[in-house]
Structure formats: C-alpha cells, structure tokens
Coordinates of C-alpha atoms in Angstrom, one line a residue:
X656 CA 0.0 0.0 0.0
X657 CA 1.1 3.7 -0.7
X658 CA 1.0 5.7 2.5
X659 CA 1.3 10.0 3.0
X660 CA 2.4 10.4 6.7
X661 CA 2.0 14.0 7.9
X662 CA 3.8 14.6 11.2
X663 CA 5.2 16.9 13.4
X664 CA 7.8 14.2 14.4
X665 CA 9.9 13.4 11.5
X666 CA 12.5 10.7 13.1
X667 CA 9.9 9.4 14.7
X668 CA 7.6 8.4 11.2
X669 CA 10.7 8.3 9.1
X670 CA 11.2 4.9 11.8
X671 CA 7.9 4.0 11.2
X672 CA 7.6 4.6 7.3
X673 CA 11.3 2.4 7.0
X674 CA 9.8 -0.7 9.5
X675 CA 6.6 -0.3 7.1
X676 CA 8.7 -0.7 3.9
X677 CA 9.9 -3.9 4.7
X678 CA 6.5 -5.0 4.8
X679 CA 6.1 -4.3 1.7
X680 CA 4.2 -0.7 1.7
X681 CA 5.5 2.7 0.3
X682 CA 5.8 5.7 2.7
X683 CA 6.5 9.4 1.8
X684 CA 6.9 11.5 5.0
X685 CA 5.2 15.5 5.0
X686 CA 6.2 18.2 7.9
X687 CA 4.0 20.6 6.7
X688 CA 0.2 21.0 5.8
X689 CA 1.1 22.1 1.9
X690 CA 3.3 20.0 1.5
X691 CA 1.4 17.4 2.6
X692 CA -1.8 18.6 0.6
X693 CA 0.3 19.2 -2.5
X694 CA 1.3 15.4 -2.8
X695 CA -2.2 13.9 -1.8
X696 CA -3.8 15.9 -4.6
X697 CA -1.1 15.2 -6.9
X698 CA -1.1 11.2 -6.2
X699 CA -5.3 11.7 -5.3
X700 CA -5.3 7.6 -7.0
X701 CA -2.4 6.2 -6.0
X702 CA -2.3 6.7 -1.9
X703 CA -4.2 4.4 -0.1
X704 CA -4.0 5.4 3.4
X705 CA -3.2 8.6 5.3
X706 CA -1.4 8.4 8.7
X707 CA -1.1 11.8 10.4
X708 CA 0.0 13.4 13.8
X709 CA -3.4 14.2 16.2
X710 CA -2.1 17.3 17.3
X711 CA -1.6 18.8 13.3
X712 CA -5.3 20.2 13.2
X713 CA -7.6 22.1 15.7
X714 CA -10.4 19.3 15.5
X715 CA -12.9 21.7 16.6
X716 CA -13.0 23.5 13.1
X717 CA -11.6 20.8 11.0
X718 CA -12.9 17.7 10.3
X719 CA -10.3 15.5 8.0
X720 CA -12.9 12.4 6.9
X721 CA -15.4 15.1 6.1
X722 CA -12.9 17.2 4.0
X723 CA -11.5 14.4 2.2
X724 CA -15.2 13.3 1.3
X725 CA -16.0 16.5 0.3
X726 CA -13.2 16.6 -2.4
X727 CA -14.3 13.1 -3.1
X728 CA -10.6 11.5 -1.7
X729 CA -11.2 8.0 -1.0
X730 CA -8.5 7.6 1.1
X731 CA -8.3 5.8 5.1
X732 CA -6.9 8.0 7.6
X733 CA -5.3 7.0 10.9
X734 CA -4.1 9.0 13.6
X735 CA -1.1 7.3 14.5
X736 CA -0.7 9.1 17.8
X737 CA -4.6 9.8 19.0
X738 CA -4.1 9.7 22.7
X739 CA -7.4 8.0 23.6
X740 CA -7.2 4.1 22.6
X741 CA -4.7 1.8 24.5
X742 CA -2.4 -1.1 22.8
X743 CA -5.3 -3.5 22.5
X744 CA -7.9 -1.0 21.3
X745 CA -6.1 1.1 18.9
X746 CA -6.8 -1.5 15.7
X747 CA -11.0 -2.0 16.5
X748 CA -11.0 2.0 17.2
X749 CA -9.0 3.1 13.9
X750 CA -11.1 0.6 11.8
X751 CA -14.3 2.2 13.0
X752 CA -13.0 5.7 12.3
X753 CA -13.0 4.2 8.4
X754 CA -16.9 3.0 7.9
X755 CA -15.0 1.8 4.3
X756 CA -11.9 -0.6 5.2
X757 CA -10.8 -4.2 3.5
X758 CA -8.9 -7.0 5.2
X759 CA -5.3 -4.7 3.3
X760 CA -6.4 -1.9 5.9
X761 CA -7.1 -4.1 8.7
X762 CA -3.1 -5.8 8.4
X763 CA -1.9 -2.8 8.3
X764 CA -3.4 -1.4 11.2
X765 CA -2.2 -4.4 12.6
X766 CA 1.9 -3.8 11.3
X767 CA 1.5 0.0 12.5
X768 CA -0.3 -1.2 16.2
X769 CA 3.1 -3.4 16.4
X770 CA 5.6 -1.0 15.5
X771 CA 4.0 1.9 17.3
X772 CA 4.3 -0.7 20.6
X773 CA 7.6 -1.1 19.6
X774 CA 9.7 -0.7 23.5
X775 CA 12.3 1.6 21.2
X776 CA 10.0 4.1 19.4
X777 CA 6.9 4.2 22.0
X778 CA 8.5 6.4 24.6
X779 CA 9.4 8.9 21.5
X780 CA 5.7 9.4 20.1
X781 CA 3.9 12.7 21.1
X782 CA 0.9 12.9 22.9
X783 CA 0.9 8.9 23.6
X784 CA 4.2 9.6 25.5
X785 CA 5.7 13.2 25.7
X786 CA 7.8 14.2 22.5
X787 CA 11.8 13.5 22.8
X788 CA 14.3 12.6 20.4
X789 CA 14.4 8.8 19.2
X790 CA 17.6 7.9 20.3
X791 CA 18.1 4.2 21.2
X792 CA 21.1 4.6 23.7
X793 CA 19.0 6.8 26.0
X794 CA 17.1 3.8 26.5
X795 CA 19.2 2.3 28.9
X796 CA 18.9 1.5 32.2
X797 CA 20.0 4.5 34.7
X798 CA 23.3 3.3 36.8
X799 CA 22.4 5.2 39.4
X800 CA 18.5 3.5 40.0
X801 CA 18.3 1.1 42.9
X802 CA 16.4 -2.0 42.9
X803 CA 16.0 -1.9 47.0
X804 CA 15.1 1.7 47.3
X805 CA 12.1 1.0 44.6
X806 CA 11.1 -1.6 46.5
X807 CA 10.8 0.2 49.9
X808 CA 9.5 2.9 48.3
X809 CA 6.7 1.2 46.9
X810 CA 6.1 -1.6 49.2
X811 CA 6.7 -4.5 47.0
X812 CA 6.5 -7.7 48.8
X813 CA 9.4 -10.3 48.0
X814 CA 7.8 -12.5 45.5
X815 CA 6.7 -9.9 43.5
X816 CA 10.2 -7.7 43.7
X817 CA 11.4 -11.2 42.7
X818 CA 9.8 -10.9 39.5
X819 CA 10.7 -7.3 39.2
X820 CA 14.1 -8.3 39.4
X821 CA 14.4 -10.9 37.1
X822 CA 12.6 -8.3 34.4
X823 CA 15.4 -5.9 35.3
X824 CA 17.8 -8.1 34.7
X825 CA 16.9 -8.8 31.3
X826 CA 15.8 -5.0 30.5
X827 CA 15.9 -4.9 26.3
X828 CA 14.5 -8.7 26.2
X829 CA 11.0 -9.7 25.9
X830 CA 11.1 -12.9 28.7
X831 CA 7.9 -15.1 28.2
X832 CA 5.1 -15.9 30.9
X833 CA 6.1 -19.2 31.4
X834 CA 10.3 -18.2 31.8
X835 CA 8.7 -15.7 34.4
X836 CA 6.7 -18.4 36.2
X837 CA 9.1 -21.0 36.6
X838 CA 11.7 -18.1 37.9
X839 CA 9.4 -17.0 40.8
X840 CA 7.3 -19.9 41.3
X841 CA 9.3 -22.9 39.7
X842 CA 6.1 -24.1 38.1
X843 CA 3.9 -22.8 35.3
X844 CA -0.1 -23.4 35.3
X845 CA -3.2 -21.8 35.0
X846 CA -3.2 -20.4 38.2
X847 CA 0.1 -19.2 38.2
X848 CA -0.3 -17.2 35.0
X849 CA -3.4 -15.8 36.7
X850 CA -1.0 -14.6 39.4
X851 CA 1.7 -13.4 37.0
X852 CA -1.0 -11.3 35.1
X853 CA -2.0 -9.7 38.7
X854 CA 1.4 -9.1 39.6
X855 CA 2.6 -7.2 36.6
X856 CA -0.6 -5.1 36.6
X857 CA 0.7 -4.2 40.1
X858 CA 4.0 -3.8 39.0
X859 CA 2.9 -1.8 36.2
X860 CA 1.0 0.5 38.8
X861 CA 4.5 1.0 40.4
X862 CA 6.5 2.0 37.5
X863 CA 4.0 4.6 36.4
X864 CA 4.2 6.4 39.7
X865 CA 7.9 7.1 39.8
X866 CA 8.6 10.2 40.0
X867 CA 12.5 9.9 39.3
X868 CA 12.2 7.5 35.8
X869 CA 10.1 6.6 33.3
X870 CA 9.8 3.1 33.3
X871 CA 6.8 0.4 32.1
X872 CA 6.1 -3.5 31.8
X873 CA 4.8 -3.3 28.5
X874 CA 3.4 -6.7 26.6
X875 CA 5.9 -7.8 23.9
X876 CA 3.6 -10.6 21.9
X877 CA 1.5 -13.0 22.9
X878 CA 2.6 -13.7 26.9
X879 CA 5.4 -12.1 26.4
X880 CA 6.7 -9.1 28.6
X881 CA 9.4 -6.2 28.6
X882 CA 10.7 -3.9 31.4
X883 CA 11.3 -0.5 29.4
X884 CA 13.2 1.9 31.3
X885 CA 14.3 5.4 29.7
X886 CA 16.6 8.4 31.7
X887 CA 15.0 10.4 34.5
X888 CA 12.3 13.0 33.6
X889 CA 10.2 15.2 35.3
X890 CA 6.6 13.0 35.3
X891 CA 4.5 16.3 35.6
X892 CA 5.2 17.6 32.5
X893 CA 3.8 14.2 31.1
X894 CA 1.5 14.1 33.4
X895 CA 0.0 17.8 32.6
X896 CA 0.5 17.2 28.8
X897 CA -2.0 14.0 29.3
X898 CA -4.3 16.1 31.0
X899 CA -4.6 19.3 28.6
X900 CA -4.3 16.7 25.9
X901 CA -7.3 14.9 27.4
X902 CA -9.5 18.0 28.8
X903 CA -8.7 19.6 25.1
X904 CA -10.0 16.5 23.1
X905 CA -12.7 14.3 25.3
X906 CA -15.9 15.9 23.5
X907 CA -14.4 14.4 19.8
X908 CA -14.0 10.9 21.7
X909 CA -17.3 9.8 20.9
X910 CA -18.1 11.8 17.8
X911 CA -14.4 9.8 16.3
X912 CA -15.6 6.6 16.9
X913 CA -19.0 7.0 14.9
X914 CA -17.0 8.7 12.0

C-alpha cells in the first residue's frame, strides 16, 4: 500500500515509514500542511492510506474524513498518535473511524499497532508519550536506579520484587510468561499465570508512579513481557500534557468513533 504520513515528528515516522517498507508498503513522509496537501492531490489515486500526527489540526474547526469526502478523496486515515485508545484497542478504534476498510487496511493497522508498541519508538511518540528525540542509547537503564530503594518505596512484597528483578535483569528482552513463572514460582499453570497477570498489573502501577524515571512493563507478543526503562524525567510535565491533551479532546471521543 502507498502511504502519505504527515507529522510533526519526523524521526519518529521516518522509523515507522522504513519498518513499514519492509513490509512491503511505500511511505513518503510531509512536515507541513502544503506539503502534505500538494502530494495527496497530486497522487489523489495512488495513496491508499493517510497516517497523520493528532495534534496537526484544531479538530474543533476541522474535520479530515469530512474534508477528504468532500473533495471526493477516497482515502483511510489513521491518527497514529490519537491519545485516547490503548495497545489492544487502537486497531478495533481506527477501523471504526473508516466505515470503508478491506482486510489490506485491517493488516496494516495491525503492522502500525506493532511498530507503534515497539519498547524503542513508544517512549518517542507525542501525545501517547511526551515528545523526545528517538535515540536508542538513551534507552538504557540509569546506573544510578536502585532496585531496594524501589522496593521500599513502593512496598513490593518479595515474590513480587522477585519478579521485578528478574525483568530488570533482562531490561531490552522480551522474557515469556512461562520463563517468568518458573523463575518466581518454579512451576507454570493456569493459576500461576493468573498470578503473573496480577502481579505485573501491580507492577505496572508502580512504575508509572515514579517520579524519578520513566519506566513500564509493556506486553511484547503473545505472553510475552518487557521492562522498558528510559533516563530520568520530570513526570509532571507528562502528566499535565496528558491532562490538557485529554480535557482539550474528550468531547471528539465519541463523535471519532462513529466517523
């Protein structure tokens, strides 16, 4: 498939536009609105899908599925970066933003979803996560963070630092739910999967709340986890950015959906 990006993050979609061209599609990155509008009208036929930056239009006044039916484009549009839908909604909500979709759409909503969740490109992508440069060897974990202070500081009991730990120790590698199991437990079953599931929801809980790093659990696959862990930030200006981001856009929530 041909696809027009149109962001405000260049390094961020030029990663995303080369990880989609090994899947086979073709991926021309704008910066600006003209730019942008110059190559859609001049290619109207052959782009087939339009991925664009959620925070390039005032949506109040400006309505992109309406415009583009209006000119008669028959183009799909995704916003790549919409801040509302999580991992596991974002392909079911950008399908029902595009009444008119085929199976082609549908895969690569699926390819972006998977790239997007990527552990090295999701801390980079505005308004999901606050805007910073992509830049891999930032991604590493802080010599200075200390396992037994985070512990304390959250109250994590020892089976479930235990588990902590053994994600820490493998930060930049996806371990599996049953590797996970059989290190805190020495067994893997139903129930203990259950349990793993609870504990990295709590775990998840206590990474989001540090005030010193940025850190997450984030799902890698099917049953398959990562610890991501970037350099120390300030949390509130994520924090208010989410809000205003939120506050700013809740009212199109509903209207998007029904598009």
């Amino acid at each position: 498939m041909v696809l027009l990006f149109l962001t405000r993050q260049k390094s961020v979609c030029d990663f995303m536009a080369d990880r989609l061209k090994t899947c086979g599609h073709i991926a021309t990155v704008c910066t600006t609105e003209k730019t942008f509008f110059q190559t859609l009208s001049s290619c109207k036929k052959s782009v087939h899908v339009l991925l664009i930056d959620f925070s390039f239009f005032d949506h109040h006044s400006f309505n992109i599925f309406a415009y583009l039916k209006e000119h008669s484009f028959n183009q799909n549009v995704i916003f790549y970066n919409h801040p509302f839908p999580q991992e596991d909604e974002r392909i079911d909500f950008w399908c029902k933003q595009n009444a008119s979709h085929n199976e082609d759409f549908v895969l690569l909503c699926k390819q972006i979803n998977q790239i997007i969740s990527s552990p090295e490109l999701l801390p980079c992508i505005s308004l999901i996560n606050p805007p910073r440069d992509l830049n891999p060897a930032a991604m590493l974990p802080h010599e200075n963070f200390n396992c037994s202070q985070f512990q304390i500081l959250h109250s994590i009991g020892p089976v479930k630092m235990r588990l902590f730990q053994m994600l820490f120790d493998h930060l930049g590698h996806a371990l599996t739910a049953e590797q996970l199991c059989m290190h805190v437990w020495g067994s893997y079953d139903e129930k203990k999967l259950n349990t793993l599931y609870s504990y990295i929801h709590d775990l998840r809980q206590c990474c989001r709340s540090e005030l010193m790093y940025e850190m997450d659990i984030v799902r890698i696959g099917q049953k398959k986890y990562q610890l991501v862990f970037t350099l120390p930030h300030d949390l509130n200006i994520r924090d208010e950015q989410a809000r205003k981001a939120f506050e700013r856009n809740r009212h199109l929530f509903e209207d998007a959906r029904c598009v």
